[in-house]
Coordinates of C-alpha atoms and ligand atoms in Angstrom, one line a residue:
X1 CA -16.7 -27.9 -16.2
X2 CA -16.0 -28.3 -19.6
X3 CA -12.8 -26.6 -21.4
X4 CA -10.5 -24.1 -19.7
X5 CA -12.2 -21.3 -17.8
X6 CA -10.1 -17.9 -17.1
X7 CA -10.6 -15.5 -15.2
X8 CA -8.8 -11.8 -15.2
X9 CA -8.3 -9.7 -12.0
X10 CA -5.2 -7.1 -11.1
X11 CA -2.1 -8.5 -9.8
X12 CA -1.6 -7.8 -5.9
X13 CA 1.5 -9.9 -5.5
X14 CA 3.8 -10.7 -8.7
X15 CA 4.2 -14.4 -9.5
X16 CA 3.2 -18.3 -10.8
X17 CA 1.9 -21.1 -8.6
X18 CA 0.1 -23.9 -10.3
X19 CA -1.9 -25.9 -8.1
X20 CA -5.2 -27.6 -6.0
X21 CA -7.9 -24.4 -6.0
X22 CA -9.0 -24.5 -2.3
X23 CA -12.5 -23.1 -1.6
X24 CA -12.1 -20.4 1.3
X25 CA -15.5 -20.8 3.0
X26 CA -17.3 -18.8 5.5
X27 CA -17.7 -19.9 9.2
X28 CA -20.5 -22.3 9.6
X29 CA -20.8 -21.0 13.0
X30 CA -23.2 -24.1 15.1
X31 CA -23.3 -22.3 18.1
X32 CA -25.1 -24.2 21.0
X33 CA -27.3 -21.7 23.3
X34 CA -26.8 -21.3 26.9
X35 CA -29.3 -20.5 29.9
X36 CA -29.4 -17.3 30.2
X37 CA -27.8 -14.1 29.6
X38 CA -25.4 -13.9 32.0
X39 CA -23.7 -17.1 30.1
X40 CA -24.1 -15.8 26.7
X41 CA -22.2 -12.8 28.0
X42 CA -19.2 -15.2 29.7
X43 CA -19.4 -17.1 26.1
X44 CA -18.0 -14.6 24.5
X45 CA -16.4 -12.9 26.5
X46 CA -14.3 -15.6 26.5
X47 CA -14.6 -16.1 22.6
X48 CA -12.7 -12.9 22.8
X49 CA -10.0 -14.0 24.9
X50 CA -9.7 -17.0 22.7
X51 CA -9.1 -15.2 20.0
X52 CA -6.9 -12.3 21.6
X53 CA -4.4 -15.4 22.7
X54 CA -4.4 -16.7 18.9
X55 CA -3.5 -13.3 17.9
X56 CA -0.6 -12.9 20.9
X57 CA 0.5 -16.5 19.6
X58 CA 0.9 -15.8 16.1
X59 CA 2.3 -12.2 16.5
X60 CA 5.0 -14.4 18.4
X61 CA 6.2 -16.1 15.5
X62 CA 6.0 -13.1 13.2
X63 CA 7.9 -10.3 11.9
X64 CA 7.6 -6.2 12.2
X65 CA 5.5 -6.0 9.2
X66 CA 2.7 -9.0 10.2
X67 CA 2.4 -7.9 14.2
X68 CA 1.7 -4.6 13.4
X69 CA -1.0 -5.9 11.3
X70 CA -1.9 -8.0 14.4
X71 CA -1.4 -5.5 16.5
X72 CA -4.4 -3.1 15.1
X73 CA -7.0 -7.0 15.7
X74 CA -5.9 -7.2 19.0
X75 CA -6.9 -3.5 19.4
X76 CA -10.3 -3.9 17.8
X77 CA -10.7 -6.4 20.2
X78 CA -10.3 -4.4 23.1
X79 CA -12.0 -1.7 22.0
X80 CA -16.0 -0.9 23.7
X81 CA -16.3 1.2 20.6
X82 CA -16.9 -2.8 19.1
X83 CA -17.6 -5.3 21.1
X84 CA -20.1 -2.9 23.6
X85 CA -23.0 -3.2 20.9
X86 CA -22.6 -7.1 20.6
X87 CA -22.9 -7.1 24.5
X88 CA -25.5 -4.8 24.4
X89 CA -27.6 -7.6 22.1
X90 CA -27.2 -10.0 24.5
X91 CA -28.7 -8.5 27.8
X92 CA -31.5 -7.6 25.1
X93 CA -31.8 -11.4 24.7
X94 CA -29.6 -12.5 21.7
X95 CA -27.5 -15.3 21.8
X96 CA -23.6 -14.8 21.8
X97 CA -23.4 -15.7 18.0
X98 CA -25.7 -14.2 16.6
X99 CA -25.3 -10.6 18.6
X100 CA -21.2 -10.5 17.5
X101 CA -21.8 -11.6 13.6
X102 CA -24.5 -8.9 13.9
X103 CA -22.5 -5.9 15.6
X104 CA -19.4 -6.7 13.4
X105 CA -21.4 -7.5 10.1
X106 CA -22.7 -3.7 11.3
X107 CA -19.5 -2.4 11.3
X108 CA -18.0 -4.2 8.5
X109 CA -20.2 -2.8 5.9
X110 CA -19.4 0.5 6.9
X111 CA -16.2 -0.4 5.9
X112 CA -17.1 -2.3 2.8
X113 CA -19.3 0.5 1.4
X114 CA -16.6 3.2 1.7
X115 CA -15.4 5.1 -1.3
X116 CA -11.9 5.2 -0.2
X117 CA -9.6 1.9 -1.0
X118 CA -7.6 2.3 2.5
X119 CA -11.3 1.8 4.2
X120 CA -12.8 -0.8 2.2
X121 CA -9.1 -2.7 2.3
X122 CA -9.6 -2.9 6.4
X123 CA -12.8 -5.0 5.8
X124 CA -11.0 -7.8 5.4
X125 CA -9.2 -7.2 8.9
X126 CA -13.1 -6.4 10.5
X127 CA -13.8 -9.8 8.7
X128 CA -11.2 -12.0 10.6
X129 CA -11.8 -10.6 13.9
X130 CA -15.2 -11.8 13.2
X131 CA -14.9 -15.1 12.3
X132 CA -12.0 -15.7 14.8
X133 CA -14.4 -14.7 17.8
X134 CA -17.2 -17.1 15.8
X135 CA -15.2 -19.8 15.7
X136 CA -14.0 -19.6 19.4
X137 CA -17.6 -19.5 19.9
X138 CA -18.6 -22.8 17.5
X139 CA -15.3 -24.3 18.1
X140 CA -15.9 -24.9 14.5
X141 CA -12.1 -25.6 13.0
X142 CA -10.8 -23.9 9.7
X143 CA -10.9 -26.9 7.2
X144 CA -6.8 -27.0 6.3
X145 CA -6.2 -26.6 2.8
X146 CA -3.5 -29.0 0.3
X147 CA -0.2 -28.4 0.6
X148 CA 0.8 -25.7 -2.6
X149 CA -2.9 -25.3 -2.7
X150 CA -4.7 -21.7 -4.5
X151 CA -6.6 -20.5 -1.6
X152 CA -9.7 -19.0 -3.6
X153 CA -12.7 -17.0 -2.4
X154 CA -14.3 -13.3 -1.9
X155 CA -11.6 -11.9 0.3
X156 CA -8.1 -13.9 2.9
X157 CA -8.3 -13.1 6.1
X158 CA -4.5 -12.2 7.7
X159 CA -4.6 -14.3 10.1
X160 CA -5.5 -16.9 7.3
X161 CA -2.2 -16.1 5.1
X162 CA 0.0 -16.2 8.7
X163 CA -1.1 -19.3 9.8
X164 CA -0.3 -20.7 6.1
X165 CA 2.9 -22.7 5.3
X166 CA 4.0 -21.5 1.5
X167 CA 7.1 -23.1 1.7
X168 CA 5.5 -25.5 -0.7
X169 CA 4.0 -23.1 -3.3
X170 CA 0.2 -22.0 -3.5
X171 CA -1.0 -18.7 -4.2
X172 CA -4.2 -16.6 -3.6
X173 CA -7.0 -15.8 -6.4
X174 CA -9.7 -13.3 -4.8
X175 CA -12.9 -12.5 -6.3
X176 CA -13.2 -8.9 -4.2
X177 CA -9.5 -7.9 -2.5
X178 CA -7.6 -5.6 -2.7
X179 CA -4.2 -4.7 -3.6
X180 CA -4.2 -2.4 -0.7
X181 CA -5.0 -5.2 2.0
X182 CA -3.0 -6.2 4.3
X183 CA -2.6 -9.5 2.8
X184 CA -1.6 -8.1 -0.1
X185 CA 1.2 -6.1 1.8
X186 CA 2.3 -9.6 2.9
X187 CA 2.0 -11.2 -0.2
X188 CA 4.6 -9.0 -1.9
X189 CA 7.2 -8.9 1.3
X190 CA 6.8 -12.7 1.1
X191 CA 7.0 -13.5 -2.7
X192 CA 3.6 -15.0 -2.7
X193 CA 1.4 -14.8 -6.0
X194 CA -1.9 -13.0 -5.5
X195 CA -4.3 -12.0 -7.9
X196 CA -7.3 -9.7 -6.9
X197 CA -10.7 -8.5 -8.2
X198 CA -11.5 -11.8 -10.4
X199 CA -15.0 -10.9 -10.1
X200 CA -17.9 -13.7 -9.9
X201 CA -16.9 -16.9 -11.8
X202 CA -19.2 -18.2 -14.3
X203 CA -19.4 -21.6 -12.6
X204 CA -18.0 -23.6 -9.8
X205 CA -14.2 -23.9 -9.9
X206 CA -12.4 -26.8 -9.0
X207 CA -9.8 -28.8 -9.8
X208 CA -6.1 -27.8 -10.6
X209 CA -5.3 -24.0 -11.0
X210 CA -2.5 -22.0 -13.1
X211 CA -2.1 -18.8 -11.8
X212 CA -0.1 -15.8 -13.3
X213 CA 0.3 -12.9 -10.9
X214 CA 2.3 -11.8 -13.1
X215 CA 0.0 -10.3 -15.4
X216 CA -3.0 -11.1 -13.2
X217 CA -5.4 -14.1 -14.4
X218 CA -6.5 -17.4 -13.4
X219 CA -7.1 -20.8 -15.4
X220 CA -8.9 -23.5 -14.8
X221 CA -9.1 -26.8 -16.5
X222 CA -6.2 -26.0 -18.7
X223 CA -4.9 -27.4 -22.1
X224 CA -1.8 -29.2 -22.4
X225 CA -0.9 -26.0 -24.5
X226 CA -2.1 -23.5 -21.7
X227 CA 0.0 -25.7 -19.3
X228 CA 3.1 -25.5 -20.7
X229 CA 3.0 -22.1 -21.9
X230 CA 2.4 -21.5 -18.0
X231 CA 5.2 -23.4 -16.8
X232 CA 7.6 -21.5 -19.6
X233 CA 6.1 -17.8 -18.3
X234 CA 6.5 -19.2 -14.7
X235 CA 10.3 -20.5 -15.0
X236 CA 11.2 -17.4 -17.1
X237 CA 9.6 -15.4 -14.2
X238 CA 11.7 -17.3 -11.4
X239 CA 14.9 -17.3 -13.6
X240 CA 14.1 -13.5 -13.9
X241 CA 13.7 -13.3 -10.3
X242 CA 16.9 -15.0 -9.7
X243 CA 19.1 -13.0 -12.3
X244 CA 17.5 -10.1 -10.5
X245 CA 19.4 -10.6 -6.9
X246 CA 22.6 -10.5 -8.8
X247 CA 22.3 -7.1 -10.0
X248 CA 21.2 -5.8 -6.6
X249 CA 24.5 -4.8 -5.6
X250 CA 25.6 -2.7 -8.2
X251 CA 24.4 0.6 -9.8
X252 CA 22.0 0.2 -12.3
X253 CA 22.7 1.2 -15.8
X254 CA 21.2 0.4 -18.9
X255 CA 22.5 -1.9 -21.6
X256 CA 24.4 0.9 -23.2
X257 CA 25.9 2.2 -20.0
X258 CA 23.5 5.3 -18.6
X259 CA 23.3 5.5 -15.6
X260 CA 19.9 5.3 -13.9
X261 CA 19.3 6.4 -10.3
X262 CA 17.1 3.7 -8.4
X263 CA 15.6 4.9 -5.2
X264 CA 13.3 3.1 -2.6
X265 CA 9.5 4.1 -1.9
X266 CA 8.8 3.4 1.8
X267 CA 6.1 4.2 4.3
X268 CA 7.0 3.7 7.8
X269 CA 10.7 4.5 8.9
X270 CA 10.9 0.7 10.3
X271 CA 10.8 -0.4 6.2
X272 CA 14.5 0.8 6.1
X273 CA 15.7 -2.0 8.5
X274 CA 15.6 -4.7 6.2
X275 CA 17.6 -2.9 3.2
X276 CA 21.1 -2.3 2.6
X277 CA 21.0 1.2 2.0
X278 CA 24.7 0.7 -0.5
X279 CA 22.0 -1.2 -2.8
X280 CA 20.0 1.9 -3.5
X281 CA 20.4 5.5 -4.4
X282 CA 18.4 7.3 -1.2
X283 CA 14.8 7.2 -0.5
X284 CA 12.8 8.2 -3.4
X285 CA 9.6 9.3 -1.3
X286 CA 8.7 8.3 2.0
X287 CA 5.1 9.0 1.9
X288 CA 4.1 10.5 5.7
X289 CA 0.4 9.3 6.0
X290 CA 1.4 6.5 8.1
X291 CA 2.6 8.1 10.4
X292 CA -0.7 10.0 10.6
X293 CA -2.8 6.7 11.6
X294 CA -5.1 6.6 13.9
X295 CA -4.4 10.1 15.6
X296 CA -1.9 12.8 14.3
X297 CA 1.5 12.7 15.3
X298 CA 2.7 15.0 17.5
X299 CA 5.9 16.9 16.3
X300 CA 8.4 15.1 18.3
X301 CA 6.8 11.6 17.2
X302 CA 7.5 13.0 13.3
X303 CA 10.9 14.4 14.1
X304 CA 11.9 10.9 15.4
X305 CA 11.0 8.6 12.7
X306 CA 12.2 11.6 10.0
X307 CA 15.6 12.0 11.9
X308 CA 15.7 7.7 11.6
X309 CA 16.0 7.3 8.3
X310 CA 17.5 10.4 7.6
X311 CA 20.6 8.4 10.0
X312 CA 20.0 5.1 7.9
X313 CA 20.9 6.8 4.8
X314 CA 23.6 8.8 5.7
X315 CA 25.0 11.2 2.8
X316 CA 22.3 9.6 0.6
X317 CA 19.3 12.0 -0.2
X318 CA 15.6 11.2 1.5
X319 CA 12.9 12.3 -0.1
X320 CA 10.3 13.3 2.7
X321 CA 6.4 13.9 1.4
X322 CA 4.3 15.9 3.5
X323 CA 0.9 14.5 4.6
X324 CA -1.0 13.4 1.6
X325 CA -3.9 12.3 3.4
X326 CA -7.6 11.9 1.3
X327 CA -8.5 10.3 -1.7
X328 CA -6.9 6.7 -1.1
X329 CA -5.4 7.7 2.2
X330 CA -8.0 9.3 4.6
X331 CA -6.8 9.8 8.0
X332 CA -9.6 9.8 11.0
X333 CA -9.9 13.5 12.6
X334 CA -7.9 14.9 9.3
X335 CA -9.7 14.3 6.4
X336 CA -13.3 15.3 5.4
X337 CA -15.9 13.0 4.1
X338 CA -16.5 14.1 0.7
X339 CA -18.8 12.6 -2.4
X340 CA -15.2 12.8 -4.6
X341 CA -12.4 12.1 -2.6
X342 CA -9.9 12.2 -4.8
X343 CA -11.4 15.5 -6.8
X344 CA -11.2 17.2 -3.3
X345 CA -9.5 18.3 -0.2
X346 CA -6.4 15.8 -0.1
X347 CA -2.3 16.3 0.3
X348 CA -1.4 20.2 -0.1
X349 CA -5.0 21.3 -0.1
X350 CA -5.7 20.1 3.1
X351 CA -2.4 20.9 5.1
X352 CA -3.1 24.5 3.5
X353 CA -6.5 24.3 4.7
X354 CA -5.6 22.9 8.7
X355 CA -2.3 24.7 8.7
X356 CA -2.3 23.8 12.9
X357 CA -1.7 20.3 11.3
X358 CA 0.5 21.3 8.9
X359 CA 2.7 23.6 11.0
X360 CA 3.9 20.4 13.1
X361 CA 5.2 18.7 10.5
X362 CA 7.2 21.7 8.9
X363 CA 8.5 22.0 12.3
X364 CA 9.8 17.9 12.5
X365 CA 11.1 18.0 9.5
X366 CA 13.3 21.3 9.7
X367 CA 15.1 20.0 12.6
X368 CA 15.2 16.8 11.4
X369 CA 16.7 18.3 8.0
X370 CA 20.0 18.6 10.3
X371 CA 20.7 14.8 10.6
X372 CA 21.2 13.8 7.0
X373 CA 20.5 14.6 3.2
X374 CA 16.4 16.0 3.5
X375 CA 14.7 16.9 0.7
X376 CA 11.0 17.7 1.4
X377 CA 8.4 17.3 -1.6
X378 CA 4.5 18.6 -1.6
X379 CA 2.0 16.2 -3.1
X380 CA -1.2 17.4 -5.2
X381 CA 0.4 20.4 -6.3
X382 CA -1.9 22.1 -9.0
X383 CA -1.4 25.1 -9.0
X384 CA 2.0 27.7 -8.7
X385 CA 0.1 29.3 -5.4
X386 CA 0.0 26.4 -3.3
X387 CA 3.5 25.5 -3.7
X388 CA 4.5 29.3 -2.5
X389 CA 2.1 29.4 0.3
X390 CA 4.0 26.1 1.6
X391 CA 7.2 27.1 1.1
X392 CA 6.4 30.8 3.2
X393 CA 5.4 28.4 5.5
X394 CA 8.5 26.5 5.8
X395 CA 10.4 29.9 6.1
X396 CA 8.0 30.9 8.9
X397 CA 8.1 28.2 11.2
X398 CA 12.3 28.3 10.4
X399 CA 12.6 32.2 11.5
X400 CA 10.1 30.6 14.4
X401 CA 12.7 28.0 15.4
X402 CA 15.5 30.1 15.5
X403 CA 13.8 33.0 17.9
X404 CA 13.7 29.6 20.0
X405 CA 17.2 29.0 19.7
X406 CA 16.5 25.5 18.0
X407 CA 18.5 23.6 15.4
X408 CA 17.0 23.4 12.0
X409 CA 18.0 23.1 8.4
X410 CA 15.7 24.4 5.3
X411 CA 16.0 21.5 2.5
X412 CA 15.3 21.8 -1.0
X413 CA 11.5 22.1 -1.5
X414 CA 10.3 20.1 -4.5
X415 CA 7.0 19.5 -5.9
X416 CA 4.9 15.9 -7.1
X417 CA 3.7 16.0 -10.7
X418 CA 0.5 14.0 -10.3
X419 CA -1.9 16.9 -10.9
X420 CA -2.1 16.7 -15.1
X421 CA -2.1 20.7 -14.8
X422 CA 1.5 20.6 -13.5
X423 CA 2.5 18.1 -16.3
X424 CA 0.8 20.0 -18.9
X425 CA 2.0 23.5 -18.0
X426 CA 5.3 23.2 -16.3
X427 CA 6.6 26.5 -16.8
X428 CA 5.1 28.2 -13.9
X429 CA 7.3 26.0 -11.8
X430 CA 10.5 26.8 -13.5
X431 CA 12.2 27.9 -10.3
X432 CA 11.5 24.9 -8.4
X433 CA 13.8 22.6 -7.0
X434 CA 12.5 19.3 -8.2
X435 CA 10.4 17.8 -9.2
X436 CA 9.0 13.9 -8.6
X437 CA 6.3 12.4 -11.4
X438 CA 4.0 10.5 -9.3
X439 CA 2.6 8.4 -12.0
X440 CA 0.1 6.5 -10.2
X441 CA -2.1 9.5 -9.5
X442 CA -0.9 11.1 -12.4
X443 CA -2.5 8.1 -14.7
X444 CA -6.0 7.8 -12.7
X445 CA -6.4 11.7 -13.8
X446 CA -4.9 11.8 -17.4
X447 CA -7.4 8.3 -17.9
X448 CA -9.9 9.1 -16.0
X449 CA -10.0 5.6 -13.9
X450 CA -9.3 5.3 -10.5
X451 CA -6.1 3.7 -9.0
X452 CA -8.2 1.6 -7.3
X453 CA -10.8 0.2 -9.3
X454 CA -10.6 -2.9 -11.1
X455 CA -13.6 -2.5 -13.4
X456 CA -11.8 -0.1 -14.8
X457 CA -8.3 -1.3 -14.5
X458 CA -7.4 -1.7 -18.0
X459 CA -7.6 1.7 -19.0
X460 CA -5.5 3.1 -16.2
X461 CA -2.1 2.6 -17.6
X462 CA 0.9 4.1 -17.7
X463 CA 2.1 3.1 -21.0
X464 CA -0.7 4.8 -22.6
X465 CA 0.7 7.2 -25.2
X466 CA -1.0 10.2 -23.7
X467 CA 0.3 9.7 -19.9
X468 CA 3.6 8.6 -21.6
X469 CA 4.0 11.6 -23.7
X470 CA 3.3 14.0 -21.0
X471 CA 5.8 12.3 -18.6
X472 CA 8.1 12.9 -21.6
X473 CA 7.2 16.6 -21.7
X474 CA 8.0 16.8 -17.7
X475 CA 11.3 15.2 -17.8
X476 CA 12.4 17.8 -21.2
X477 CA 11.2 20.1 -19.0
X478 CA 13.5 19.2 -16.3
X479 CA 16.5 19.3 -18.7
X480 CA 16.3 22.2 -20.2
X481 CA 15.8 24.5 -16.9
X482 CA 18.3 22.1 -14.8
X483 CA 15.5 20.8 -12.7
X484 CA 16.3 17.4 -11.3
X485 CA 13.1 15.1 -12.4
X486 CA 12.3 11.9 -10.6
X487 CA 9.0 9.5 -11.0
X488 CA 8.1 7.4 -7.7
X489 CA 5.0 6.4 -8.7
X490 CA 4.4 2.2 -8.8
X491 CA 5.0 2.2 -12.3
X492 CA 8.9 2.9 -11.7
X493 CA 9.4 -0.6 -10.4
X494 CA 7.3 -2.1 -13.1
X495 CA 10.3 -4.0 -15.6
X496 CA 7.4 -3.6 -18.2
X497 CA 7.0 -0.1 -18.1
X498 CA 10.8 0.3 -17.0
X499 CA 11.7 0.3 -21.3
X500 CA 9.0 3.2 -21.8
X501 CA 9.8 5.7 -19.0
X502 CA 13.8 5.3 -19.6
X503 CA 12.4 5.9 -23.4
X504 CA 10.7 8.9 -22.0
X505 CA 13.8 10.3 -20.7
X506 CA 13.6 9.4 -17.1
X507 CA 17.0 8.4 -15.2
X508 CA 15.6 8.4 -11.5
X509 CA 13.3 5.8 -10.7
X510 CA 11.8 5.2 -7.2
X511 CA 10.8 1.8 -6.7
X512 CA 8.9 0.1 -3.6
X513 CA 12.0 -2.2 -1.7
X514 CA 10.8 -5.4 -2.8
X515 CA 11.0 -4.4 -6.4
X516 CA 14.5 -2.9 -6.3
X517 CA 16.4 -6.1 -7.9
X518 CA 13.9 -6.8 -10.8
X519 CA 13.5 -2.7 -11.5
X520 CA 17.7 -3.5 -11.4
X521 CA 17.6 -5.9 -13.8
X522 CA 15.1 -4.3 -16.0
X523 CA 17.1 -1.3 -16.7
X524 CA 20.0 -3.4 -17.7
X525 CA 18.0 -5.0 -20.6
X526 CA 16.8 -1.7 -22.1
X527 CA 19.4 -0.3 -24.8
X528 CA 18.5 3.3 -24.1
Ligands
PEP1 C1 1.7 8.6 -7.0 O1 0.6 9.2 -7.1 O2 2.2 8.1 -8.0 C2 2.4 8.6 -5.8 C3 3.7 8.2 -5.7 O3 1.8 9.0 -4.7 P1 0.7 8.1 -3.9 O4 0.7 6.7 -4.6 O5 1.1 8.0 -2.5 O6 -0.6 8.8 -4.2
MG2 MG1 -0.1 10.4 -5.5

């Protein structure tokens, strides 16, 4: 290869890492045949077992976040639903091998074909339970890569990034990925740089790799220039990074003194056990689709996890979504397959639409309301309609709770602004009581280009004057009809979008945990 060779993708996982590019290859997969049948079936049956015990193993020797992530193999494992049609090949006369690559290649392109990020994000989980089974089959051995080495290749299997040792450095550079894998998820908890959606390179890499995470690219054969300007970006970054733990424990403020409001962003009511809840302002949005996994909640399941966090943060507020499921987020048994998912029947629409889905979560989150500071948001909001027919709701299932002689509480009832109909025409929500700009949606809509595409990627931004301006509008709004305004969309921990939302006339920002100190420090450099 001759001169430097870059590559641009979307940052998953913020950060530098300047080293060995390693080649992740696919199992080779020399699988010796037995007699008959019968011996294909014990072969992998016990392939399986092999790979259930590495899974048990590493789950060992991991936190909440990674055996969770484990967890979900191990039940793909054990499930018919997967591992009946490979066994079904076999007494048809396959060999072991061949009838698992083919049953899970089978299922993995289901995934892979999706339309919906969350779907095509789990194809890299269907890929390692694959190639674990194959390689308990082979016995073929994962080629270990160089300490501090850039793993490189289509798509990281967890399992993969688990079993790594990063204490040394290294980062990850994916042609495909996503920033909604799993991996990525561990990436960012873990501080390790990753860089998706590089697309097919031009020739065969090799060599020594900078790459920035940062702002999401990838060189190869470098100059002396590129080098150094990398290792100045990259020791700025750390310096940044380090700075940014100091300010944690304070309030954040800007240069001049205002006082911004920094909330978290979380998911799953274990996220709260690893923050201090005196280094944040409340929870921001804890987005409910999680909860609503692979079956829906029932209502005491909800009221449990709502009432936990509601405990964690004490007088602080907690900003409760309710189900936002489609587009991105599809839920099995809840959301419809559509050609447009995110044009169509997700968040309000389709509680409003299944309101025997909808009424259990009014119901957990009414009683929970009496254990803390709840404030209960709808997203997808479009129209005034849909945000009255869910708040009737709320005040049925209330006067319903009370007949019953049940403790409940009605919160404030606030709305997203992610639909650009809100954010253009606010006034018909001028008795609300809040209001949270969810920017990430917001963006996709105003630029037309999907959250999740990469192709497209550099025309969904928030910083664009037109999704800037009507942000802007929204938070005037807010002012000058006393209605608290709040953006929890990704771009609020972003410190370079941090300058233009303050700018915009934001002063609550809810950021995902791992972003709090660098969102922290951000707002103390802007002279608003
Ligand atoms: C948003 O759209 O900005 C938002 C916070 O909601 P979600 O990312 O869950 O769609
Ligand atoms: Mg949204």
């Amino acid at each position: 290869m001759s001169g430097p060779l870059k590559l641009t993708g979307i940052s998953a996982s913020a950060g530098y890492a300047e080293g060995p590019l390693f080649y992740l290859e696919p199992v080779a997969a020399r699988y010796a045949r037995k007699a008959t049948a019968a011996d294909e079936t014990a072969a992998l049956e016990a392939a399986i077992g092999v790979a259930a015990a590495r899974l048990a193993g590493l789950m060992e020797t991991t936190n909440e976040e990674a055996a969770g992530i484990l967890e979900f193999q191990v039940a793909m494992l054990e499930d018919d639903a997967l591992t009946g049609p490979a066994f079904a090949a076999i007494d048809a006369g396959q060999p072991a091998d061949m009838a698992w690559r083919q049953a899970l290649d089978a299922e993995i392109a289901g995934y892979e074909t999706s339309d919906q990020d969350y779907f095509r994000a789990r194809a890299a989980d269907m890929r390692d339970i694959r190639d674990q089974v194959l390689r308990a089959l082979t016995e073929d051995g994962e080629v270990v890569a160089p300490a501090g080495a850039i793993f490189y290749g289509e798509d990281i299997a967890p399992t993969r990034f688990l079993e790594t040792d990063w204490s040394s450095g290294g980062g990850i550079a994916l042609k495909a990925g996503s920033a909604a894998s799993h991996v990525a998820m561990l990436a960012r908890s873990r501080g390790v740089p990753m860089v998706v959606g590089l697309g097919a390179s031009p020739a065969h890499l090799a060599g020594i790799a900078l790459l920035d995470a940062e702002h999401g690219g990838i060189v190869l054969s470098p100059s002396k220039a590129e080098i150094e300007a990398f290792r100045r970006s990259s020791s700025s970054f750390a310096a940044r990074r380090d700075q940014a733990e100091t300010y944690l424990a304070r309030p954040a403020a800007t240069k001049a003194g205002t006082a911004v409001r920094v909330q978290v962003n979380i998911a799953d009511p274990s996220d709260v056990d690893g923050i201090d809840i005196s280094t944040c302002d409340g929870v921001g949005l804890m987005r409910t689709e999680f909860l609503f996994g692979k079956t829906l909640p029932d209502e005491e399941t909800q009221y449990l996890a709502y009432r936990k966090v509601l405990e964690w943060a004490g007088d602080k507020p907690v900003t409760i979504r309710t189900v936002d499921a489609g587009g991105d987020k599809p839920v099995p048994g809840f959301t419809v397959e559509e050609g447009n998912p995110f044009l169509g029947l997700r968040g309000i629409r389709l509680s409003l639409a299944r309101l025997e889905v909808f009424r259990v979560q009014i119901r957990a989150l009414l009683r929970a309301a009496m254990y803390g500071n709840l404030k209960v948001m709808f997203p997808m909001i479009a129209v005034m309609d849909e945000y009255q027919r869910a708040t009737a709701l709320f005040a049925e299932e209330q006067a319903g709770l009370s007949a019953r002689g049940v403790a409940s509480k009605m919160p404030p009832l606030g709305i997203m602004v992610e639909v650009p109909s809100v954010a253009i025409a606010p006034e018909a929500f001028s008795a609300i009581a809040f209001f949270s700009i969810g920017s990430n949606d917001l963006t996709q809509y105003v630029m037309a280009a999907a959250r999740d595409n990469a192709s497209v990627a550099h025309l969904n931004s928030v910083r664009h004057p037109a999704v800037l301006r009507l942000i802007a509008s929204v938070a005037a709004f807010g002012q000058a009809n006393k209605i608290p305004v709040s953006l929890c969309g990704d771009a609020g921990g972003d410190p370079a979008s941090i300058p233009a939302l303050l700018e915009a006339g934001l002063r609550d920002l809810s950021v995902v945990p791992a972003q709090l100190a660098m969102a922290k420090a951000a707002i103390a450099d802007v002279s608003v």
